[in-house]
Amino acid sequence: MAAALYICSTRTICCPLAARFPRLILIYSPSWLLYRSSVETHSELVTPMNLKADKFTVSCQHCSLNALCLPDTLSENEMIEVDHVVKRGKPYQRGQILFEAGSPLTSLFAIRSGAVKSYNIDENGEEQVIGFFLPGEILGFDGLERKRHESSAKALETTGVCEIPFLQVEVLSRTIHNLQSQMYRLLSREIRQDQELQMLLAKKTAEERIGTFLMGLSIRYEQRKLSANRFRLPMARTDIGNYLGLAVETVSRVFTRLQGNGVLSVDGKEVEILDRAQLCGIAHLECTLTD
Amino acid sequence: MAAALYICSTRTICCPLAARFPRLILIYSPSWLLYRSSVETHSELVTPMNLKADKFTVSCQHCSLNALCLPDTLSENEMIEVDHVVKRGKPYQRGQILFEAGSPLTSLFAIRSGAVKSYNIDENGEEQVIGFFLPGEILGFDGLERKRHESSAKALETTGVCEIPFLQVEVLSRTIHNLQSQMYRLLSREIRQDQELQMLLAKKTAEERIGTFLMGLSIRYEQRKLSANRFRLPMARTDIGNYLGLAVETVSRVFTRLQGNGVLSVDGKEVEILDRAQLCGIAHLECTLTD
DNA sequence: CGGGACCTTGAAACTTATCAACTGTCGTGG
DNA sequence: CCACGACAGTTGATAAGTTTCAAGGTCCCG
């Protein structure tokens, strides 16, 4: 197997990369240039600079995220059928808008790399963050009913996306039973997750919200074969507060407090979970991973 | 057309009744016995006492709620196919549990009459209300992924339910395209509504939450051909507070304040919207119905 | 008629929001 | 190269809204 060093300041997995380099090594450094010298000894250096969409485009069958994404549970042949309807465009830059609320919806969007936030603008013109999406996760389920986007989506960093035309999924799912089940599962999961967030917002304190949020990210990163205890927040503090129903200042203060308790180590967007058991306690979760 | 007087202290529409009596008259009285004398002049008196499940059982085709429920958009023949898999049991009494979190899920539940709350028990043993369901609405979508109920459901009053076996819906929806679309629509709608609630809980004040909640109920009652401005709350204040992330006392105080402003008239569970425009303003909604 | 559940009201306490100021970083342009 | 402004994050002081605690009232059902 080929090995590669993937150095990326945004530190999120990139599905085409993982497919080309099964033994991909991710170096965690906010300043990737520092590592250039040590990189030369490796078989191949991959950086955001030489990463080109066409070179790294992969099919669903070869995507390392397929077990987390729509093709999960599909057979090889079924996956190929799905793959044929998937459209892969060029990456979105940080801050670029994927779609806006109200625009017609014809496709679901699967994140291939990077990160996205979805949000709404309320009657005062204030942004209202609804969710964050990591590689392998799918946006747009809220718009199927009225066939238009009910929320907007913006790239939080350089983000690759797979477009999945909904009409064709609808047709395919009549013959591919696994696909039909998977669609129901994904929709159902989103409902469950939204309800969990409702409970969070209805009852929990600032600290519990942040704790749960960080644990949620940690678990999602772990599913993506990234470090569960050391990661980079793709979103700003404002977005976190907005999402959790807290003021930015409160988010900042809770981060400071958790650092004081030795639970976290925070440096800007870099987060390290130092005492996972305690963080699980704050989030009212069973601690699954030993630190 | 036959006319009937339907007197029911709980004041929620009953689908079999509506099917038998297209010109159903609903008398709004918390104490229905007072009206007995005036009732004699009508063609038929229907009360909760002489309402028997077998007598009033109806098929989807004849159900007045079918446009709000799963069969919406289905043709006559398609509706008959769906109807064949639907199971209709005897009504649940107030306080009775329809299902509990964790139990295996094989069916979706459509409310035919009455009202239901769904809730979870958190780590402190506290109840966490997730939603309220009125006739024509469907519970259980959150459990499709793991094939088990993710929340419990309890009847808030005498409640009739249609059980819809999910496996059979899955099979039927492969041939009945309208059914497939409708399932996606219903799932998608639930996601959208959950996200709206998220925004409510994340940002709004107590008054805005209650205002939005009441307007939501009003609109749902209106869709069910009941009065939009005068209705009975099927749930306790505790449940409302629990659902909206507020203490009971706060709910009570806001009700009192809205009464003082002349927006509402509240008498126990009886609510009358006196100034709909103002209530819409509080809820940040466009006022659709003139008072 | 009595007991319990539900609702209301008041006063005090607490959490979080708001306002204001300051720091550091980043990219731009002189 | 450095000055500059814009922006994100932090921290402190104050204010506001909501919760909590406590008590009393009402309604309904047995």
XYZ file of C-alpha atoms (C1' of nucleotides) in Angstrom:
642
model
C 0.000 0.000 0.000
C 1.113 3.492 -0.712
C 1.698 5.765 2.219
C 1.282 9.476 2.182
C 1.584 12.336 4.500
C -1.451 14.516 4.375
C -0.844 17.869 5.892
C -3.778 20.137 6.070
C -4.308 23.084 8.328
C -7.996 22.375 8.449
C -7.378 18.811 9.534
C -10.456 17.157 8.219
C -10.329 13.957 6.349
C -10.531 14.059 2.598
C -12.241 11.066 1.087
C -10.400 10.944 -2.265
C -7.106 11.136 -0.448
C -7.959 8.306 1.846
C -8.926 6.191 -1.135
C -5.587 6.756 -2.848
C -3.555 6.329 0.281
C -4.968 3.663 2.527
C -2.194 4.181 5.021
C -2.679 7.881 5.084
C -0.889 9.646 7.886
C -2.458 12.788 9.143
C -0.092 15.226 10.734
C -1.806 17.491 13.159
C -0.278 20.864 12.914
C -1.902 24.224 12.563
C 1.114 25.376 10.647
C 1.834 22.670 8.131
C 4.821 24.385 6.574
C 6.888 23.572 9.631
C 6.745 19.943 8.639
C 7.923 20.298 5.087
C 11.406 18.996 5.765
C 10.250 15.832 7.469
C 7.865 15.224 4.636
C 10.487 14.790 1.967
C 11.290 11.318 3.202
C 7.771 10.095 2.502
C 6.555 8.634 -0.743
C 4.299 11.503 -1.553
C 3.491 14.878 -0.146
C -0.078 15.939 -0.342
C -1.076 19.419 0.666
C -4.090 21.552 0.029
C -1.957 23.246 -2.650
C -1.406 20.309 -4.911
C -4.766 18.741 -4.258
C -6.755 19.027 -7.458
C -10.362 17.985 -7.757
C -10.037 15.977 -10.964
C -7.007 14.098 -9.784
C -8.620 13.015 -6.575
C -12.180 12.436 -7.654
C -13.307 9.019 -6.522
C -16.371 6.902 -6.958
C -18.576 5.842 -4.054
C -17.070 2.342 -4.210
C -13.624 3.710 -3.465
C -14.650 6.425 -1.047
C -13.432 5.824 2.474
C -16.588 7.445 3.786
C -19.095 5.193 2.088
C -19.905 3.364 5.308
C -20.946 6.667 6.878
C -22.752 8.037 3.871
C -25.680 7.175 1.633
C -24.104 3.999 0.151
C -23.830 2.306 3.541
C -25.342 -1.217 3.439
C -25.363 -1.236 -0.370
C -23.729 -4.066 -2.305
C -20.903 -3.371 -4.757
C -23.264 -3.350 -7.734
C -25.872 -1.231 -6.009
C -23.185 1.228 -5.041
C -22.124 1.531 -8.660
C -25.694 2.318 -9.650
C -25.885 5.049 -7.035
C -22.476 6.320 -8.016
C -23.674 6.922 -11.575
C -26.193 9.537 -10.499
C -23.841 11.336 -8.091
C -22.350 14.603 -9.350
C -19.012 15.839 -8.049
C -18.131 19.455 -8.610
C -15.129 21.518 -7.681
C -14.588 22.345 -3.998
C -16.198 25.292 -2.277
C -13.916 27.842 -0.660
C -14.240 28.913 2.954
C -17.217 31.256 3.278
C -18.735 30.216 -0.029
C -22.435 29.445 -0.031
C -23.568 25.991 -1.176
C -27.215 26.959 -1.405
C -29.596 29.472 0.053
C -32.892 29.058 1.872
C -35.812 29.277 -0.517
C -33.951 28.118 -3.602
C -35.313 25.032 -5.351
C -33.974 21.739 -4.070
C -33.225 18.991 -6.531
C -30.267 17.365 -4.830
C -29.075 16.244 -1.465
C -25.510 17.262 -0.638
C -23.021 14.834 0.870
C -19.881 16.336 2.372
C -16.748 14.688 1.012
C -14.194 16.829 2.796
C -14.175 19.974 4.871
C -17.092 21.207 6.928
C -20.326 23.092 6.414
C -22.782 24.958 8.598
C -26.460 25.244 7.832
C -28.353 28.259 9.088
C -31.392 30.438 8.735
C -31.894 34.166 8.861
C -34.572 35.168 11.355
C -36.966 38.137 11.197
C -34.309 40.463 12.701
C -31.753 39.479 10.092
C -29.864 37.452 12.683
C -28.189 34.236 11.669
C -29.491 31.085 13.312
C -27.151 28.111 13.053
C -29.059 24.844 12.690
C -26.285 22.334 12.277
C -22.724 21.457 11.344
C -21.858 18.813 8.782
C -18.701 16.758 8.554
C -17.467 14.448 5.781
C -19.907 11.620 5.142
C -22.898 13.604 6.394
C -25.779 14.662 4.203
C -27.583 18.000 3.984
C -30.931 18.903 2.509
C -33.355 16.473 4.126
C -35.398 19.355 5.501
C -36.262 20.534 2.003
C -37.735 17.370 0.522
C -41.284 18.219 1.540
C -41.561 21.526 -0.278
C -38.821 20.822 -2.787
C -36.928 23.893 -1.748
C -34.121 24.546 0.670
C -35.425 25.484 4.095
C -32.032 26.643 5.265
C -28.816 27.999 3.777
C -25.441 26.285 3.837
C -21.988 27.811 3.940
C -18.555 26.198 3.728
C -16.568 26.637 6.948
C -13.371 25.665 5.134
C -12.427 24.273 1.736
C -15.133 21.705 1.191
C -15.752 18.981 -1.356
C -19.316 17.951 -1.975
C -21.173 15.149 -3.758
C -24.518 16.117 -5.227
C -27.154 13.408 -5.105
C -30.175 14.185 -7.315
C -33.167 13.365 -5.192
C -35.498 12.344 -7.997
C -33.080 9.699 -9.158
C -32.635 8.412 -5.626
C -36.408 8.168 -5.353
C -36.524 6.072 -8.519
C -33.524 3.914 -7.627
C -34.853 3.225 -4.154
C -37.857 1.428 -5.651
C -35.628 -1.300 -6.997
C -32.683 -1.100 -4.601
C -34.352 -1.998 -1.335
C -31.216 -1.350 0.655
C -31.194 2.187 -0.666
C -34.798 2.726 0.350
C -34.091 1.485 3.875
C -30.990 3.605 4.052
C -32.926 6.720 3.068
C -35.489 6.048 5.785
C -32.689 5.390 8.246
C -30.922 8.643 7.409
C -34.111 10.694 7.642
C -35.054 8.990 10.869
C -31.601 9.566 12.303
C -31.794 13.252 11.562
C -35.134 13.436 13.374
C -33.662 11.674 16.375
C -30.636 13.932 16.443
C -32.782 17.041 16.136
C -34.845 15.840 19.073
C -31.716 15.302 21.137
C -30.701 18.874 20.389
C -34.174 20.035 21.416
C -33.729 18.377 24.789
C -30.315 19.953 25.089
C -31.652 23.423 24.379
C -34.710 23.041 26.543
C -33.061 21.963 29.757
C -29.299 22.050 29.916
C -26.900 24.618 31.308
C -24.222 26.359 29.271
C -21.572 23.944 30.475
C -23.667 20.872 29.649
C -24.372 22.233 26.188
C -20.735 22.867 25.389
C -19.709 19.554 26.905
C -22.260 17.660 24.854
C -21.281 19.581 21.752
C -17.593 18.763 22.145
C -18.296 15.108 22.897
C -20.501 14.939 19.828
C -17.705 16.331 17.666
C -15.202 13.986 19.257
C -17.328 10.946 18.497
C -17.930 12.087 14.936
C -14.230 12.643 14.341
C -13.475 9.237 15.774
C -15.941 7.630 13.376
C -13.969 9.335 10.637
C -10.691 7.790 11.837
C -9.439 11.060 13.168
C -8.286 11.658 16.693
C -11.120 11.649 19.208
C -9.249 13.730 21.733
C -7.430 16.199 19.599
C -9.144 18.116 16.859
C -9.686 21.445 15.284
C -13.036 23.220 15.526
C -14.026 24.151 11.996
C -16.467 26.798 13.189
C -16.120 30.134 14.980
C -17.151 30.668 18.607
C -20.040 32.759 17.337
C -21.347 29.782 15.398
C -21.070 27.504 18.411
C -22.948 29.950 20.603
C -25.523 30.534 17.937
C -26.054 26.806 17.540
C -26.288 26.098 21.258
C -28.428 29.093 22.142
C -25.655 30.858 24.037
C -23.898 34.213 23.719
C -20.361 34.139 22.320
C -19.077 35.444 25.613
C -20.617 32.516 27.452
C -18.988 30.044 25.081
C -15.666 31.717 25.646
C -16.089 31.689 29.418
C -17.063 28.021 29.521
C -14.017 27.142 27.415
C -11.844 29.069 29.845
C -13.447 27.372 32.832
C -13.058 23.888 31.339
C -9.424 24.693 30.713
C -9.019 25.766 34.322
C -10.514 22.444 35.479
C -8.013 20.550 33.366
C -10.768 19.089 31.193
C -9.640 20.763 28.018
C -6.728 22.468 26.482
C -7.858 25.090 24.032
C -5.720 27.134 21.698
C -7.900 29.097 19.342
C -9.680 26.507 17.270
C -7.398 23.703 18.452
C -8.995 21.592 21.145
C -7.537 18.768 23.165
C -9.643 16.747 25.544
C -7.440 16.138 28.577
C -9.950 14.504 30.917
C -12.404 12.614 28.783
C -14.169 10.974 31.723
C -14.972 14.331 33.230
C -16.165 15.725 29.917
C -18.444 12.711 29.511
C -19.804 13.425 32.970
C -20.576 17.011 32.050
C -22.319 15.821 28.886
C -24.147 13.050 30.765
C -22.694 10.425 28.470
C -21.124 7.083 29.191
C -17.444 7.336 28.521
C -16.610 4.857 25.758
C -13.033 5.674 24.967
C -10.246 5.573 27.482
C -8.023 8.572 27.295
C -76.393 15.092 4.747
C -76.925 13.963 8.274
C -76.239 16.439 11.014
C -75.104 15.594 14.484
C -74.174 17.345 17.624
C -70.885 16.119 18.917
C -70.323 17.066 22.466
C -67.024 16.191 23.894
C -65.314 17.718 26.846
C -61.952 17.190 25.240
C -63.067 18.937 22.108
C -60.864 17.305 19.584
C -62.193 16.075 16.348
C -62.949 12.412 15.969
C -62.378 11.137 12.477
C -65.020 8.360 12.388
C -67.594 10.815 13.649
C -66.770 13.355 11.023
C -67.103 10.687 8.362
C -70.593 9.725 9.504
C -71.768 13.261 9.995
C -70.373 15.588 7.377
C -72.189 18.521 8.890
C -70.923 17.780 12.336
C -71.549 20.523 14.842
C -69.078 20.826 17.638
C -70.396 22.417 20.778
C -67.683 23.930 22.842
C -68.450 23.360 26.452
C -66.255 22.032 29.192
C -69.332 20.599 30.840
C -71.243 18.850 28.099
C -74.085 17.621 30.294
C -75.464 21.130 30.486
C -76.354 20.886 26.847
C -78.269 17.660 26.979
C -81.697 19.307 26.765
C -80.879 21.325 23.682
C -79.429 18.258 22.080
C -82.682 16.313 21.958
C -83.895 18.354 19.032
C -81.018 17.189 16.867
C -81.016 14.113 14.714
C -78.508 12.267 16.813
C -76.657 12.788 19.997
C -73.116 11.615 20.061
C -71.159 11.718 23.264
C -67.991 10.060 24.445
C -70.306 7.612 26.269
C -72.096 6.149 23.300
C -69.105 6.313 21.036
C -68.029 2.750 20.430
C -64.954 1.849 18.506
C -66.529 -0.790 16.281
C -69.508 1.375 15.394
C -67.393 4.274 14.357
C -64.433 2.545 12.843
C -63.789 3.932 9.399
C -61.483 3.162 6.580
C -58.887 5.622 5.330
C -61.104 6.380 2.321
C -63.872 7.651 4.595
C -61.686 9.284 7.191
C -62.068 13.040 7.316
C -58.420 13.329 8.230
C -56.978 11.507 5.256
C -55.790 14.729 3.620
C -53.698 15.468 6.720
C -52.452 11.952 7.260
C -50.448 9.306 5.467
C -53.000 8.747 2.639
C -52.758 12.349 1.429
C -52.136 12.501 -2.338
C -53.105 8.825 -2.788
C -55.737 7.798 -5.307
C -58.881 5.969 -4.194
C -57.416 2.579 -5.079
C -54.052 3.301 -3.514
C -55.793 4.431 -0.353
C -57.655 1.121 -0.193
C -54.367 -0.746 -0.443
C -52.921 1.259 2.410
C -56.110 0.870 4.418
C -55.766 -2.910 4.313
C -52.543 -2.862 6.301
C -53.757 -0.329 8.886
C -54.758 -1.747 12.275
C -57.316 0.025 14.440
C -57.513 -0.924 18.090
C -59.649 0.327 20.919
C -59.045 3.828 22.251
C -56.447 4.657 24.859
C -57.622 6.312 28.056
C -56.147 9.528 29.407
C -52.756 8.792 30.942
C -52.402 5.444 29.201
C -49.082 4.738 27.532
C -49.061 3.962 23.809
C -45.475 2.781 23.803
C -42.298 3.247 25.755
C -38.812 4.303 24.726
C -36.619 1.337 23.933
C -39.428 -1.030 22.961
C -39.235 -2.485 19.460
C -40.897 -0.425 16.761
C -42.832 -2.180 14.053
C -45.553 0.382 13.402
C -46.065 4.071 13.001
C -48.984 5.488 14.969
C -51.479 7.888 13.429
C -53.734 9.774 15.821
C -57.398 9.445 14.874
C -58.878 11.366 17.771
C -57.690 12.847 21.028
C -54.141 13.963 21.697
C -50.806 12.456 22.632
C -47.522 13.696 24.046
C -44.194 12.103 23.314
C -41.440 12.386 25.869
C -38.185 11.017 27.159
C -36.860 10.426 30.647
C -33.477 12.064 31.204
C -30.620 10.913 33.430
C -32.218 12.565 36.490
C -35.506 10.773 35.911
C -37.079 14.019 34.714
C -39.617 13.930 31.937
C -38.654 15.727 28.739
C -41.584 16.500 26.444
C -40.601 16.250 22.795
C -43.863 16.891 21.032
C -47.647 16.924 20.991
C -49.698 15.086 18.391
C -53.187 15.891 17.182
C -55.564 13.892 14.968
C -54.036 13.200 11.570
C -50.477 13.422 12.857
C -48.070 10.506 12.919
C -45.683 9.349 15.654
C -42.727 7.043 15.511
C -40.558 8.465 12.752
C -37.652 8.862 15.153
C -37.481 5.112 15.672
C -37.152 3.890 12.099
C -33.361 3.922 12.132
C -32.836 1.585 15.056
C -36.225 -0.118 14.787
C -37.057 0.797 18.344
C -38.944 3.643 19.940
C -36.647 6.489 20.875
C -39.296 8.174 22.981
C -42.396 7.216 24.929
C -45.951 8.318 24.151
C -48.844 8.921 26.507
C -52.483 9.752 25.789
C -53.428 13.211 27.055
C -57.105 12.350 26.726
C -59.177 9.521 25.260
C -57.328 8.812 22.050
C -57.994 6.671 19.001
C -55.011 5.464 17.038
C -54.329 3.801 13.689
C -51.346 1.491 13.623
C -49.407 1.468 10.366
C -46.962 -1.450 10.105
C -43.791 0.069 8.783
C -42.525 -2.984 6.921
C -45.677 -3.118 4.849
C -45.481 0.586 4.118
C -41.904 0.059 2.962
C -43.055 -2.671 0.571
C -46.125 -0.805 -0.647
C -44.146 2.357 -1.271
C -42.095 0.556 -3.929
C -45.130 0.200 -6.136
C -47.253 3.123 -4.944
C -45.039 6.054 -5.878
C -47.359 8.538 -4.239
C -46.940 6.700 -0.974
C -43.181 6.791 -1.275
C -43.221 10.522 -1.894
C -45.630 11.047 0.952
C -43.362 9.154 3.349
C -40.415 11.309 2.335
C -42.578 14.398 2.696
C -43.742 13.443 6.172
C -40.224 12.620 7.355
C -38.905 15.801 5.826
C -41.661 17.848 7.417
C -40.842 16.469 10.828
C -37.202 17.451 10.355
C -38.230 20.950 9.343
C -40.560 21.310 12.312
C -37.932 20.029 14.711
C -35.514 22.602 13.345
C -38.061 25.358 13.845
C -38.415 24.279 17.452
C -34.628 24.311 17.790
C -34.552 27.923 16.674
C -37.358 28.717 19.095
C -35.507 27.154 22.012
C -32.149 28.631 21.095
C -33.143 32.256 20.820
C -36.635 33.230 21.877
C -37.971 34.683 25.099
C -40.625 33.007 27.220
C -43.354 35.176 25.687
C -42.260 34.407 22.134
C -42.159 30.691 22.881
C -45.652 30.614 24.325
C -46.973 32.851 21.561
C -45.496 30.632 18.872
C -46.776 27.557 20.632
C -50.333 28.875 20.812
C -50.291 30.048 17.203
C -49.046 26.639 16.180
C -51.901 24.949 17.972
C -54.370 27.424 16.528
C -53.232 26.714 12.985
C -53.318 22.972 13.546
C -56.842 23.127 14.959
C -57.949 25.230 12.037
C -56.565 22.647 9.591
C -58.774 20.141 11.432
C -61.878 22.294 10.905
C -61.990 23.329 14.524
C -62.070 26.881 15.754
C -58.764 28.669 15.286
C -59.423 31.174 18.056
C -61.114 29.113 20.679
C -59.786 25.782 21.788
C -58.931 23.590 24.705
C -55.335 22.788 25.583
C -55.084 19.030 25.846
C -51.904 19.206 27.908
C -51.043 20.471 31.367
C -49.016 23.627 32.006
C -46.178 21.417 33.165
C -46.093 19.757 29.765
C -46.078 23.084 27.967
C -43.228 24.373 30.086
C -41.356 21.152 29.697
C -41.775 21.254 25.932
C -40.773 24.906 25.591
C -37.858 24.768 28.016
C -39.577 26.935 30.643
C -40.566 26.447 34.266
C -44.282 25.885 34.924
C -44.389 29.116 36.846
C -43.094 31.028 33.848
C -45.771 29.531 31.623
C -48.392 30.532 34.125
C -47.049 34.060 34.415
C -46.909 34.569 30.651
C -50.513 33.363 30.337
C -51.514 35.861 32.992
C -49.607 38.658 31.276
C -51.117 37.890 27.865
C -54.530 37.951 29.488
C -53.778 41.331 31.011
C -52.803 42.651 27.577
C -56.098 41.505 26.142
C -54.386 39.048 23.815
C -55.884 35.948 25.368
C -58.670 34.864 27.586
C -57.627 31.809 29.557
C -59.768 29.710 31.824
C -57.901 26.639 32.919
C -57.312 24.674 29.753
C -59.779 26.777 27.763
C -58.057 29.362 25.594
C -59.545 32.085 23.483
C -57.405 34.228 21.253
C -58.844 37.725 21.546
C -56.247 39.682 19.601
C -54.900 37.403 16.935
C -52.867 40.101 15.216
C -50.980 40.847 18.402
C -50.388 37.167 19.098
C -49.022 36.765 15.580
C -46.717 39.681 16.286
C -45.422 38.030 19.441
C -44.839 34.793 17.524
C -43.225 36.654 14.597
C -45.758 35.205 12.186
C -47.762 36.798 9.438
C -51.355 36.926 10.538
C -53.381 34.852 8.068
C -56.776 34.734 9.680
C -58.787 37.815 10.567
C -60.211 37.668 14.037
C -66.533 16.132 51.532
C -61.654 15.346 51.306
C -57.327 14.523 48.939
C -54.414 15.156 45.239
C -53.127 17.146 41.034
C -52.850 21.293 38.808
C -52.429 26.172 38.649
C -51.236 30.819 40.292
C -48.599 34.375 42.713
C -44.735 36.547 45.307
C -39.912 37.136 46.751
C -35.240 35.880 46.378
C -31.426 33.744 43.898
C -28.968 32.476 39.991
C -27.558 31.889 35.344
C -26.785 33.990 31.277
C -27.038 38.135 28.269
C -25.518 42.550 27.343
C -22.342 46.266 27.136
C -17.748 47.817 26.958
C -12.967 47.434 26.586
C -8.876 45.153 25.267
C -5.866 41.779 22.779
C -4.200 39.251 18.996
C -4.288 37.780 14.251
C -4.639 38.240 9.421
C -4.631 40.288 5.032
C -4.259 44.636 2.538
C -2.206 48.482 0.788
C 0.771 52.406 1.339
C 8.301 46.543 5.749
C 5.059 48.377 8.642
C 0.625 50.687 9.492
C -4.067 49.922 9.243
C -8.629 48.199 9.722
C -11.549 44.292 10.132
C -12.542 40.439 12.658
C -12.428 36.854 16.244
C -11.755 35.900 20.867
C -11.362 37.031 25.783
C -12.467 39.267 30.169
C -14.947 42.178 33.569
C -18.960 44.657 35.358
C -23.671 45.191 35.214
C -28.411 44.108 33.978
C -32.112 41.310 32.806
C -34.897 37.295 32.417
C -35.980 33.092 34.261
C -35.742 29.621 37.837
C -36.326 28.220 42.350
C -38.584 28.057 46.655
C -42.629 28.756 49.253
C -47.419 29.256 49.927
C -52.070 29.457 48.838
C -55.961 28.577 45.717
C -58.840 25.903 42.583
C -60.704 22.090 40.362
C -61.925 17.430 39.781
C -62.830 12.752 41.098
C -63.705 9.169 44.194
